[in-house]
Coordinates of N, CA and C in Angstrom, one line a residue:
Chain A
X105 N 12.7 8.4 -4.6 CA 12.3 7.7 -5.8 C 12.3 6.2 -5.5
X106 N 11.1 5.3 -5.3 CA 11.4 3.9 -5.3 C 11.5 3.1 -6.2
X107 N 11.8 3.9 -7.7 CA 11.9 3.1 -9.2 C 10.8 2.4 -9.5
X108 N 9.9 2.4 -9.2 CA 8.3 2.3 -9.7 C 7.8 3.1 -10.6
X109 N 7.9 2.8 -11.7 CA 7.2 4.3 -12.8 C 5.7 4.2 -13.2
X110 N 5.0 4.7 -13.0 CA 3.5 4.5 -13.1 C 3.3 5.8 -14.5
X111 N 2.6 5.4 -15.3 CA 2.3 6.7 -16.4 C 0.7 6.1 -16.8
X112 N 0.0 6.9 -16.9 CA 0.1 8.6 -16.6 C 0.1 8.9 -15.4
X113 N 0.5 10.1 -15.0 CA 0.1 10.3 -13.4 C -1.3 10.8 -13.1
X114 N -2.2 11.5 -14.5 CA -3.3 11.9 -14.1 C -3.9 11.4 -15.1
X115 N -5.3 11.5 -15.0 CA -6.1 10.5 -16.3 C -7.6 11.2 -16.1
X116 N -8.6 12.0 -17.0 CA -9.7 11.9 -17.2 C -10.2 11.7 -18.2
X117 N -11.1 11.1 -17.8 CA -12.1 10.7 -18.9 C -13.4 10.1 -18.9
X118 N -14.0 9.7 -19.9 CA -15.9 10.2 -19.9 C -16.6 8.5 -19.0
X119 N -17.7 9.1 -18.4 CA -17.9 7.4 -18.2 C -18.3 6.3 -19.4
X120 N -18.2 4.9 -19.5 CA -18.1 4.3 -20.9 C -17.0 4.0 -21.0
X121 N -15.7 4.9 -20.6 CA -14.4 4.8 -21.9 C -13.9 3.6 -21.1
X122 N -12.7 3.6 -22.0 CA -11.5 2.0 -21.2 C -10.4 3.0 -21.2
X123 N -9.6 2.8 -20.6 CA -8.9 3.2 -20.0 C -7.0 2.1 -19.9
X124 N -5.9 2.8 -20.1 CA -5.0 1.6 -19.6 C -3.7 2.2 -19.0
X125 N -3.6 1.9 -17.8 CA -2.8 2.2 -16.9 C -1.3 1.1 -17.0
X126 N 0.0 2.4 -16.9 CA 1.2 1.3 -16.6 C 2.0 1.4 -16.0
X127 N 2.6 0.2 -15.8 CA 3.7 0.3 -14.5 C 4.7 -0.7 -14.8
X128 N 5.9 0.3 -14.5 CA 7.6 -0.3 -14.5 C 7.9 -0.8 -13.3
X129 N 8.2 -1.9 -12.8 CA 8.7 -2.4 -11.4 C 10.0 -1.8 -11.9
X130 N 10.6 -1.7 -10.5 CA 12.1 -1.8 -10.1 C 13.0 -3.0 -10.8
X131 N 14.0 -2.4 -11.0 CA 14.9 -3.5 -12.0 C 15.3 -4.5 -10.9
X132 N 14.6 -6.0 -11.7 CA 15.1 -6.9 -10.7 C 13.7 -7.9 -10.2
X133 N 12.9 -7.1 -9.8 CA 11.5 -7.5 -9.4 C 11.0 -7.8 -10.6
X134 N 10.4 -9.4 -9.7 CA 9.2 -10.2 -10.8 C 8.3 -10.1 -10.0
X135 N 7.6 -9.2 -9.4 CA 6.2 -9.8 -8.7 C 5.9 -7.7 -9.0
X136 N 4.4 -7.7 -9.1 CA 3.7 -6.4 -9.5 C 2.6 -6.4 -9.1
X137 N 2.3 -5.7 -8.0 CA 0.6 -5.9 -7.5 C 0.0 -4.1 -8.1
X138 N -1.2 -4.5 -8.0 CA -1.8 -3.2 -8.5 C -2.8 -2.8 -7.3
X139 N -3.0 -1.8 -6.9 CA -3.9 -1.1 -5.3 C -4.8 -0.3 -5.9
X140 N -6.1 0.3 -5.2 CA -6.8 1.1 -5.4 C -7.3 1.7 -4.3
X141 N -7.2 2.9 -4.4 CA -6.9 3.9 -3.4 C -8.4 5.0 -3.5
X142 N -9.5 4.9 -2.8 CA -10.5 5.8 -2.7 C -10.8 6.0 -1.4
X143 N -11.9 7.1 -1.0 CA -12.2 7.5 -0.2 C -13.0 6.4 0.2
X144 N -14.1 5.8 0.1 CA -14.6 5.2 0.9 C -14.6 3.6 0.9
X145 N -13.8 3.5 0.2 CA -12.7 1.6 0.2 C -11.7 2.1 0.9
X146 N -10.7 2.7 0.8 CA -9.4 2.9 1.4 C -8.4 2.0 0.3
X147 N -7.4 1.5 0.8 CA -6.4 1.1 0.0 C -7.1 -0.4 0.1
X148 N -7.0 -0.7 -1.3 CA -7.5 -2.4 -2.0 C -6.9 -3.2 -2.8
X149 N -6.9 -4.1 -2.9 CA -5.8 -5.1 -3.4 C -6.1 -5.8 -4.6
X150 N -6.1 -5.2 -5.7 CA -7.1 -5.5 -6.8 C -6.2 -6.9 -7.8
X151 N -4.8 -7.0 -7.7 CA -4.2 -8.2 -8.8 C -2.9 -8.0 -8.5
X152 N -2.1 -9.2 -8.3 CA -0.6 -9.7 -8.8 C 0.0 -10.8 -9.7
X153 N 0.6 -10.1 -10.2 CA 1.5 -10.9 -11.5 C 2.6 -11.2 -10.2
X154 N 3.1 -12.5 -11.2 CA 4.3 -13.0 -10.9 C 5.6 -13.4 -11.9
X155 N 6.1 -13.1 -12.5 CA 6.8 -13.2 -13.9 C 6.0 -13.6 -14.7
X156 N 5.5 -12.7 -15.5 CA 4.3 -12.9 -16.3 C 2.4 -13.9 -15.9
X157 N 3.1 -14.4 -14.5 CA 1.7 -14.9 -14.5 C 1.0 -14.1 -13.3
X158 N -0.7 -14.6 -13.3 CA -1.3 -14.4 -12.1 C -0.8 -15.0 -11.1
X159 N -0.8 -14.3 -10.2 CA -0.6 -15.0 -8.5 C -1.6 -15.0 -7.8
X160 N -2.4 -13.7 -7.8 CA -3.5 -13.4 -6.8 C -4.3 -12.3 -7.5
X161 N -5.8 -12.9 -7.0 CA -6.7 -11.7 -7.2 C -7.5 -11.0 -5.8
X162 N -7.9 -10.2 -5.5 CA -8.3 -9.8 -4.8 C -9.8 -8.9 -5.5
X163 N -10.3 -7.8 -5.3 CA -11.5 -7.5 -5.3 C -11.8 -6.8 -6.3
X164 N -11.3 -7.3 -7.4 CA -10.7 -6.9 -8.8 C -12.1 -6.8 -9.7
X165 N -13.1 -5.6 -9.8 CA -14.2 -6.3 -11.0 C -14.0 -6.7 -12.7
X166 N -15.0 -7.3 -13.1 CA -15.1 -8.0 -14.3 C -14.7 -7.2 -15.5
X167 N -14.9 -6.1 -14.9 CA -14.5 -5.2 -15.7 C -12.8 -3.9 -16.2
X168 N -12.4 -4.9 -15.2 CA -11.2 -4.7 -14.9 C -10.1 -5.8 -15.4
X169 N -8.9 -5.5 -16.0 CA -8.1 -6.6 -16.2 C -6.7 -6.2 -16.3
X170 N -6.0 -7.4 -16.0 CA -4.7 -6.6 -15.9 C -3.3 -7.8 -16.9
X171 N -2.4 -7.7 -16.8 CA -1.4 -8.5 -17.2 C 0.3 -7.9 -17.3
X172 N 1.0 -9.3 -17.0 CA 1.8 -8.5 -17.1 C 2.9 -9.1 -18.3
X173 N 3.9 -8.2 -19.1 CA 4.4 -8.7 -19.9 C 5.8 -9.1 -19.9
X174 N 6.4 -10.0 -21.2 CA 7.9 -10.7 -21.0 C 9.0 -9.6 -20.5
X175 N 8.7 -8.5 -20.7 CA 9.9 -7.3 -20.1 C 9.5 -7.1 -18.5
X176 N 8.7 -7.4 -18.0 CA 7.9 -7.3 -16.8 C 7.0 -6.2 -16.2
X177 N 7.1 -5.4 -17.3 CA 6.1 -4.3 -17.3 C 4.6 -4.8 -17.2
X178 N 4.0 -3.9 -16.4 CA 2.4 -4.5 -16.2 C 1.7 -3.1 -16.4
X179 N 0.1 -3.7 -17.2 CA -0.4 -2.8 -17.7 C -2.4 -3.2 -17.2
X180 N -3.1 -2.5 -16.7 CA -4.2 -2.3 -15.9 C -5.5 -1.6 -16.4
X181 N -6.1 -2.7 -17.1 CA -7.1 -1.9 -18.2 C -8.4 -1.8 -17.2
X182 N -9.1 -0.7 -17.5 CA -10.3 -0.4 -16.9 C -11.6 0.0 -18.2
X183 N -12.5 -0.9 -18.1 CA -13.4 -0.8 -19.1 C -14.8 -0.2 -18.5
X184 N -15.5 0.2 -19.3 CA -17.0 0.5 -19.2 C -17.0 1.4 -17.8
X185 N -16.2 2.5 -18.2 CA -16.4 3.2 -17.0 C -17.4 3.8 -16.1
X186 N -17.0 3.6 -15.1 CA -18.2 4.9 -14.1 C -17.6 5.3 -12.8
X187 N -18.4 6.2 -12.9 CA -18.4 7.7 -11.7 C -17.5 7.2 -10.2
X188 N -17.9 5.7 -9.9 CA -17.1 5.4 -9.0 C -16.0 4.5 -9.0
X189 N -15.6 4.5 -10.2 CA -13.9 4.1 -11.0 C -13.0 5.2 -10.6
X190 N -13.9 6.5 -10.3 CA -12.6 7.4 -10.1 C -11.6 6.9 -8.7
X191 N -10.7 6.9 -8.6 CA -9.7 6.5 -7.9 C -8.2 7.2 -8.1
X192 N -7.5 6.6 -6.9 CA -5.5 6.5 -6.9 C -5.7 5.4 -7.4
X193 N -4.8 4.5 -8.5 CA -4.1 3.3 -8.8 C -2.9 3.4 -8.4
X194 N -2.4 2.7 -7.5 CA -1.1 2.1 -7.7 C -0.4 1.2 -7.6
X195 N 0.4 1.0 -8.3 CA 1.2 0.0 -8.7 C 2.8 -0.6 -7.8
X196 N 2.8 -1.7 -7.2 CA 3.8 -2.3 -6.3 C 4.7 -2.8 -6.7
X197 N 6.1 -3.2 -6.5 CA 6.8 -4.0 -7.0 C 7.5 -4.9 -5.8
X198 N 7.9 -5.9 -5.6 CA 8.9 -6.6 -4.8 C 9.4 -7.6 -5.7
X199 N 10.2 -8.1 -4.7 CA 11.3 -9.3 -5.6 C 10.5 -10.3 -6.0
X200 N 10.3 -11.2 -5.0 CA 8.9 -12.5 -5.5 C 7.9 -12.5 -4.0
X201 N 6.6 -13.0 -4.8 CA 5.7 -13.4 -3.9 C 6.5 -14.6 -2.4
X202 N 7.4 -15.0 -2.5 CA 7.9 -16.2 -1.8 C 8.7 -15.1 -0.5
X203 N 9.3 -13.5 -0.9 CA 9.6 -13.6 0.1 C 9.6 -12.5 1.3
X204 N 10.0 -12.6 2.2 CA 9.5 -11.3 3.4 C 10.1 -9.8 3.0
X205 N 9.8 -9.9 1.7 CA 10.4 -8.3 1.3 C 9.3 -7.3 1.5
X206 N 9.7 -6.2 1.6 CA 9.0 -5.0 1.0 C 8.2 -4.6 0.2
X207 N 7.2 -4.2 -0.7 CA 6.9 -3.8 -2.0 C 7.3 -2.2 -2.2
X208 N 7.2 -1.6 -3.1 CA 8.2 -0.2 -3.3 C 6.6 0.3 -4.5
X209 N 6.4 1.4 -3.7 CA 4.9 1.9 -4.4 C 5.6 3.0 -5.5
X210 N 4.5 3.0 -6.5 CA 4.7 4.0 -7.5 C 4.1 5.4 -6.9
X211 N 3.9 6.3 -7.8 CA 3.5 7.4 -7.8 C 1.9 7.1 -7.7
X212 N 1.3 6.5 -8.5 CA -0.2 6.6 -8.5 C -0.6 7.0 -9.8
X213 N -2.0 6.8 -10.4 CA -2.0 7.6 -11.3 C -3.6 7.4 -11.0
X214 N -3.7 8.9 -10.7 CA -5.1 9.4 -10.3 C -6.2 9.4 -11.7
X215 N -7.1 8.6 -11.6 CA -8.2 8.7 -12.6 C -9.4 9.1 -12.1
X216 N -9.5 10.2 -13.0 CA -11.0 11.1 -12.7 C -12.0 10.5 -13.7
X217 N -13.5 9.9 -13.3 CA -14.0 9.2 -14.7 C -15.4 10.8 -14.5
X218 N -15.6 11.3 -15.4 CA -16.9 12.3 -15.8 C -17.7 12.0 -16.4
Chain B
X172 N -7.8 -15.3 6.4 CA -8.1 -14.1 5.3 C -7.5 -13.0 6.2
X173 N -6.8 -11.9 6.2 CA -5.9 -11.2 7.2 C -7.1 -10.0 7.3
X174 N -6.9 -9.3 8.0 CA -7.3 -7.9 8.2 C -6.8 -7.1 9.1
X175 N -6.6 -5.3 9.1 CA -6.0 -4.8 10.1 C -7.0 -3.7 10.6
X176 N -6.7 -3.4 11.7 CA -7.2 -2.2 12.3 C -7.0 -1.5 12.7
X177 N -7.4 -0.2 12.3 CA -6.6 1.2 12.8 C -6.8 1.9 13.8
X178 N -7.1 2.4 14.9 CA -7.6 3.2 15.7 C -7.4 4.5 15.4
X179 N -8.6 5.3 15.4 CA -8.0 6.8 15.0 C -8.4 6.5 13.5
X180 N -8.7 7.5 13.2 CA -9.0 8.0 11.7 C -8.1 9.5 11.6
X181 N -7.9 10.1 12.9 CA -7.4 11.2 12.8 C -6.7 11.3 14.2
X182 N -5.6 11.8 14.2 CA -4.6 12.2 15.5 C -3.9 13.4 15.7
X183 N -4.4 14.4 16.3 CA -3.6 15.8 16.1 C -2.2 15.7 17.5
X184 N -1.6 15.7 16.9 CA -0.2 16.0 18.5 C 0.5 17.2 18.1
X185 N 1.2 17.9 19.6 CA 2.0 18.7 18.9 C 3.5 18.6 18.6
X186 N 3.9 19.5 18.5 CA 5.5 19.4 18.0 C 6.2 19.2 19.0
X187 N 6.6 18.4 19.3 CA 7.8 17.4 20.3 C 6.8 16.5 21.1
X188 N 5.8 16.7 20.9 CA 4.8 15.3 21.8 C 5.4 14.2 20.5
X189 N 5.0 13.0 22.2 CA 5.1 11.3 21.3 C 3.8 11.2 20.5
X190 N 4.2 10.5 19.2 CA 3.3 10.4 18.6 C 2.9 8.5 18.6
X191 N 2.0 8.1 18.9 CA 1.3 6.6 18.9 C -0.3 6.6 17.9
X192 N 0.4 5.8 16.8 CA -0.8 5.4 16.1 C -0.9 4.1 16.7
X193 N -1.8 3.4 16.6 CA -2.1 2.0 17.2 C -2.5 1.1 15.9
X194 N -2.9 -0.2 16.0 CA -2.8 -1.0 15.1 C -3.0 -2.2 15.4
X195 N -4.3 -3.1 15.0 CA -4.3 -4.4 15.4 C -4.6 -4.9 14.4
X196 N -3.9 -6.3 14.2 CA -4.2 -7.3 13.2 C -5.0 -8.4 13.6
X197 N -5.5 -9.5 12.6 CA -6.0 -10.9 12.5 C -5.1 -11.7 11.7
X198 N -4.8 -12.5 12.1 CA -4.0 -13.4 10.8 C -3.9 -15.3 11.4
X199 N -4.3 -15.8 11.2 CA -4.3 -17.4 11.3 C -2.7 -18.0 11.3
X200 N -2.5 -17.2 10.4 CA -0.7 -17.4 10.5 C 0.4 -16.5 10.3
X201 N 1.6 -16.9 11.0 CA 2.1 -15.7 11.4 C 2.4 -14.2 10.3
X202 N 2.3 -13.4 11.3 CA 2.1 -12.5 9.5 C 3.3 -11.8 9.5
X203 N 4.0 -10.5 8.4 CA 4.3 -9.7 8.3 C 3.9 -8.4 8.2
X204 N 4.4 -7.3 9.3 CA 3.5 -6.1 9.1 C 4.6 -5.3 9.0
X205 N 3.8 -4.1 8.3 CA 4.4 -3.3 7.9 C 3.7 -2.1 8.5
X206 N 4.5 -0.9 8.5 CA 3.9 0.5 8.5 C 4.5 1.7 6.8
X207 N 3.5 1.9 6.7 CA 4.2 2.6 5.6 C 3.4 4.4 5.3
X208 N 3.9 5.4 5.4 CA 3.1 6.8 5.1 C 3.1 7.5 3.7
X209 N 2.1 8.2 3.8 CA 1.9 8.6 2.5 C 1.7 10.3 2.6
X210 N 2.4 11.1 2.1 CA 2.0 12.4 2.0 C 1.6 13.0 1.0
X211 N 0.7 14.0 0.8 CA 0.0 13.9 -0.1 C 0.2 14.2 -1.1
X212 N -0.6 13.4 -2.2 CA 0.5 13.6 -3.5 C 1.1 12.6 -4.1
X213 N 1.2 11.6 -3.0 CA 2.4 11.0 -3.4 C 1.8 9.7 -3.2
X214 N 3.4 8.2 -3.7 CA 3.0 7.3 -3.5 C 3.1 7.1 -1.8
X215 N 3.4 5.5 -1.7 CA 3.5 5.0 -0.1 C 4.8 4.9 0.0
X216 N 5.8 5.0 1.0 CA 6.8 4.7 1.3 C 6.8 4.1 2.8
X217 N 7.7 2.9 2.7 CA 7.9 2.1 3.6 C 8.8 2.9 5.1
X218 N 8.2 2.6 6.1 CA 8.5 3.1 7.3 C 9.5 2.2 8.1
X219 N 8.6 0.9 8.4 CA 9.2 0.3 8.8 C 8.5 -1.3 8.7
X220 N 9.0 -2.3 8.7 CA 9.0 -4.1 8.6 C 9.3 -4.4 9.6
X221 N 8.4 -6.0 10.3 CA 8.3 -7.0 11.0 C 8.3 -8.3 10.4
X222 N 9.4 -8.6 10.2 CA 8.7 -10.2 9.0 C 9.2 -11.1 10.7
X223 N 10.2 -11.5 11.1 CA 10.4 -13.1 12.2 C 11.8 -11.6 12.9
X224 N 12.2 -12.5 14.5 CA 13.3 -12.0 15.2 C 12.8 -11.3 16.3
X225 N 13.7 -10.2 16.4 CA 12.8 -9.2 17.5 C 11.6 -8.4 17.2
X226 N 11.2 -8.0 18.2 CA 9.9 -7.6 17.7 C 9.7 -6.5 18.1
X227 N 10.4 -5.4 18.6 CA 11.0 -3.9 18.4 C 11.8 -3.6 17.2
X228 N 10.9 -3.1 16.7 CA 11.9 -2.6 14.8 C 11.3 -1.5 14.8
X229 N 13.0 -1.0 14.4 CA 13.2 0.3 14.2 C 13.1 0.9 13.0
X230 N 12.5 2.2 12.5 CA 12.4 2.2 11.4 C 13.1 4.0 10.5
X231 N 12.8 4.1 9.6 CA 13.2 5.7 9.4 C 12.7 6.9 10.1
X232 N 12.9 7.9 10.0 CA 12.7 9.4 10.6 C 12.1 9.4 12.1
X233 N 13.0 8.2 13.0 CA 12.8 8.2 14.3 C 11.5 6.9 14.8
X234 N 10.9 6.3 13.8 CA 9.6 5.6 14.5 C 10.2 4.5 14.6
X235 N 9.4 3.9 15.4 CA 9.8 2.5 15.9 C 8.3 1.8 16.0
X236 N 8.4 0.4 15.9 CA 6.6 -0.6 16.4 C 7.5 -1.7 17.0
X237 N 6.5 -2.5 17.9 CA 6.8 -3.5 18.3 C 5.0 -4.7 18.6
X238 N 5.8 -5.5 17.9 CA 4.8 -6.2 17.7 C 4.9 -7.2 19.0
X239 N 3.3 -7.3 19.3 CA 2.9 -8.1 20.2 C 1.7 -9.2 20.3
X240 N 2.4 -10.6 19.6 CA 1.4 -11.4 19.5 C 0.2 -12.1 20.6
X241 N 0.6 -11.8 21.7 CA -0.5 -12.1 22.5 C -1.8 -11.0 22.1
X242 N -1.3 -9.4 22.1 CA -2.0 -8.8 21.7 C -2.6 -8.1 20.5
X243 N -2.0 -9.0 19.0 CA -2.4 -9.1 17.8 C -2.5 -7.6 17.3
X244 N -1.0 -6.7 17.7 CA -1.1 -5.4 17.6 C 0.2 -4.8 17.1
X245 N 0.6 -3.8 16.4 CA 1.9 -2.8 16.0 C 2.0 -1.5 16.1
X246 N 1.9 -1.5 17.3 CA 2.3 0.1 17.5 C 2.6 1.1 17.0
X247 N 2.8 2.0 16.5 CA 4.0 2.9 15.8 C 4.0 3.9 17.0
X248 N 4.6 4.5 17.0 CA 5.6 5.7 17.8 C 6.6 6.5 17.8
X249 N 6.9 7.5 18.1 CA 7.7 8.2 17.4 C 8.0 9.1 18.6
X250 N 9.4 9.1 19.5 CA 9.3 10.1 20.8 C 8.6 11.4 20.7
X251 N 9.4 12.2 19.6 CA 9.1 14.0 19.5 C 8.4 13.9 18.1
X252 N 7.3 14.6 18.0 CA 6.8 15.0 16.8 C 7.5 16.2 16.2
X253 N 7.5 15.8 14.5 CA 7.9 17.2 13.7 C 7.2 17.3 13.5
X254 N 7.0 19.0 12.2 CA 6.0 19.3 11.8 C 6.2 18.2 10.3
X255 N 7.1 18.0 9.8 CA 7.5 17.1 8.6 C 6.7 15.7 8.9
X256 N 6.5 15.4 9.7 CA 5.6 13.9 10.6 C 4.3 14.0 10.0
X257 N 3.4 15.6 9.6 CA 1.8 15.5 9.2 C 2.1 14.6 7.5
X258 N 1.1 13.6 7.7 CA 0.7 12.3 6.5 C -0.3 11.4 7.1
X259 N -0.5 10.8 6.1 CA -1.8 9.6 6.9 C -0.1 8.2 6.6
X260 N -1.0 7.8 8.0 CA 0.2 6.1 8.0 C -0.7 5.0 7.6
X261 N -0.3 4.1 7.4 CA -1.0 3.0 7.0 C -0.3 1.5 7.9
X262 N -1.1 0.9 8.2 CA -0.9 0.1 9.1 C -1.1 -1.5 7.8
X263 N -0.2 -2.2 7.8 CA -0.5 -3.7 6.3 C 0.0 -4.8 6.9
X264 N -0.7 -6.0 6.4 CA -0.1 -6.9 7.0 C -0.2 -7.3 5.7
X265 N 0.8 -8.7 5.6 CA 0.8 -9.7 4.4 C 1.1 -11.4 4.9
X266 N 0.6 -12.2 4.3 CA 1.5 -13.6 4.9 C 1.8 -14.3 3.4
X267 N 2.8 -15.1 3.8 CA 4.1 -15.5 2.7 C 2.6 -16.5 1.6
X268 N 2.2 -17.1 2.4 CA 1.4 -17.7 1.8 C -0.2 -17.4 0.7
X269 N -0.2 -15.9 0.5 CA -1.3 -15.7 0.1 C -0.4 -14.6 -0.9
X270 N 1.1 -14.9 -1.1 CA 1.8 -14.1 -2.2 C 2.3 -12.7 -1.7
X271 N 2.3 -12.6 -0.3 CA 2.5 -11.4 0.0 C 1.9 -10.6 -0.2
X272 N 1.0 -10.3 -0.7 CA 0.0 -9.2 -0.7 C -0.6 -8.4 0.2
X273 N -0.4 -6.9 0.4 CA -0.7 -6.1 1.6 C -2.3 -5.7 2.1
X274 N -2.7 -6.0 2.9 CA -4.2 -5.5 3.6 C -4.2 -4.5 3.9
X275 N -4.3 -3.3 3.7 CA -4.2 -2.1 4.6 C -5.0 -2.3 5.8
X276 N -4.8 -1.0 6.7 CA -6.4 -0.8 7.4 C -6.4 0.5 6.7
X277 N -7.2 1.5 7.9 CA -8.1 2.1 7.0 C -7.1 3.7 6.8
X278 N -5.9 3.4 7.2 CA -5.3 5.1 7.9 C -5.3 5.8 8.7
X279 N -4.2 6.1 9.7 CA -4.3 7.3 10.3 C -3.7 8.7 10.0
X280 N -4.6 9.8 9.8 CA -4.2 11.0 9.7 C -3.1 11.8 10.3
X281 N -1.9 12.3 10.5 CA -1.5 12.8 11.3 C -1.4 14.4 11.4
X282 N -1.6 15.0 12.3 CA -1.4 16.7 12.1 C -1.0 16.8 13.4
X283 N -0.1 17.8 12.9 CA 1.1 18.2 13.9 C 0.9 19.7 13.8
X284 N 0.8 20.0 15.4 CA 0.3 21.4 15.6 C 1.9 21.9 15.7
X285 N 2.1 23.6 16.0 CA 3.2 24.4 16.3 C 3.3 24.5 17.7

C-alpha cells in the first residue's frame, strides 16, 4: 500500500459526460501529480499541484482540469468526453517539488468512455 | 525538456537467467532516474532511485542500475530471474527544476519462462 487513495477505481461512462476523479496523497505530502496511462501515449504527465497551487502542466487538454484543495486532496475533472479519454489515471504524491524524493503512485482509476 | 528511452518493448528470459532492461536518457541537466514496475492491475511501485553519489544503486527484489553519464543510460538488472519478476518496468527521469515531474519511456514487458 503506498497511501495513495485514488476513488473510483473503475469508471464508465457515455461520451459527452464530465467526469471527476480523486486522490488522497500520503500524509505529509504537499506536491500531487496526475499521469495518464494508455496504450498508444504510454505513461503522460498531465498536472501538479503544489500545496494547493499549480506547479506544472504538461500535455493536459482544455478540457481537462484539475485542483487541489486546503486538506490537500486533489480532484481531476474530465469534460466533454470521448472514445479516446478512455485511459489508467493516476495519481502521485511526494513531499515537495524541491526535492530528490520519490513519488508513491495510487491504484489508478481506469475510465472506460462509451 | 527530458526524455527517456527504452529498448525492448518486450523481453522474455528464463527463470534464473540475468535479466537487463536497458534505458537511455536526455536531460540538459543533471537528472534523477528512476525505475519503477507495474503488475497488472496495479499502481507503479518504486524499484529503485538515482538522485547524486554513487552510481550503482541498489534496489528491491534483487535489481540493481547503474547510471552512466558519459553514456546517458540506467541499466536495470537483476542476476536470476523469478517467475514473480513478469511486469512491464518503466524507466523515468525527473530534474529538480521542472518540479520533479516523471517522463517515462515507453516500458519494458517482462516474461519469465519455466
Amino acid at each position: 500500500d503506498s497511501g495513495v487513495t485514488q476513488t473510483p477505481k473503475h469508471l464508465i461512462t457515455a461520451t459527452g459526460q464530465r467526469v471527476t476523479l480523486r486522490c488522497s496523497p500520503r500524509s505529509g505530502d504537499l506536491s500531487v501529480y496526475w499521469y495518464q496511462q494508455s496504450l498508444d501515449q504510454g505513461l503522460q504527465f498531465l498536472i501538479q499541484y503544489y500545496n494547493g497551487e499549480e506547479r506544472a502542466k504538461g500535455n493536459i487538454l482544455e478540457r481537462f482540469s484539475a485542483q487541489q484543495f486546503p486538506d490537500l486532496h486533489s480532484e481531476l475533472n474530465l469534460s466533454s468526453l470521448e472514445l479516446g479519454d478512455s485511459a489508467l489515471y493516476f495519481c502521485a504524491s511526494s513531499v515537495g517539488p524541491g526535492e530528490a524524493t520519490e513519488a508513491f503512485f495510487g491504484q489508478g482509476t481506469r475510465l472506460t468512455v462509451v | 525538456a527530458q526524455s527517456v528511452t527504452q529498448l525492448g518493448s518486450h523481453v522474455s528470459v528464463s527463470e534464473g537467467a540475468l535479466v537487463l532492461l536497458r534505458c537511455n536518457y536526455s536531460s540538459s541537466v543533471p537528472p534523477y532516474l528512476f525505475w519503477y514496475v507495474q503488475y497488472p492491475n496495479q499502481g507503479l511501485q518504486l524499484l529503485l532511485k538515482y538522485t547524486t553519489g554513487a552510481t550503482l544503486v541498489k534496489g528491491i527484489n534483487g535489481f540493481e542500475a547503474e547510471f552512466k553519464k558519459s553514456e546517458t543510460s540506467f541499466h536495470l538488472t537483476k542476476p536470476s530471474a523469478h517467475m514473480s519478476d513478469a511486469a512491464e518496468y518503466f524507466c523515468a527521469v525527473s530534474v529538480r527544476a521542472a518540479g520533479n515531474k516523471l517522463t517515462f519511456g515507453g516500458g519494458t514487458r517482462v516474461l519469465v519462462k519455466p
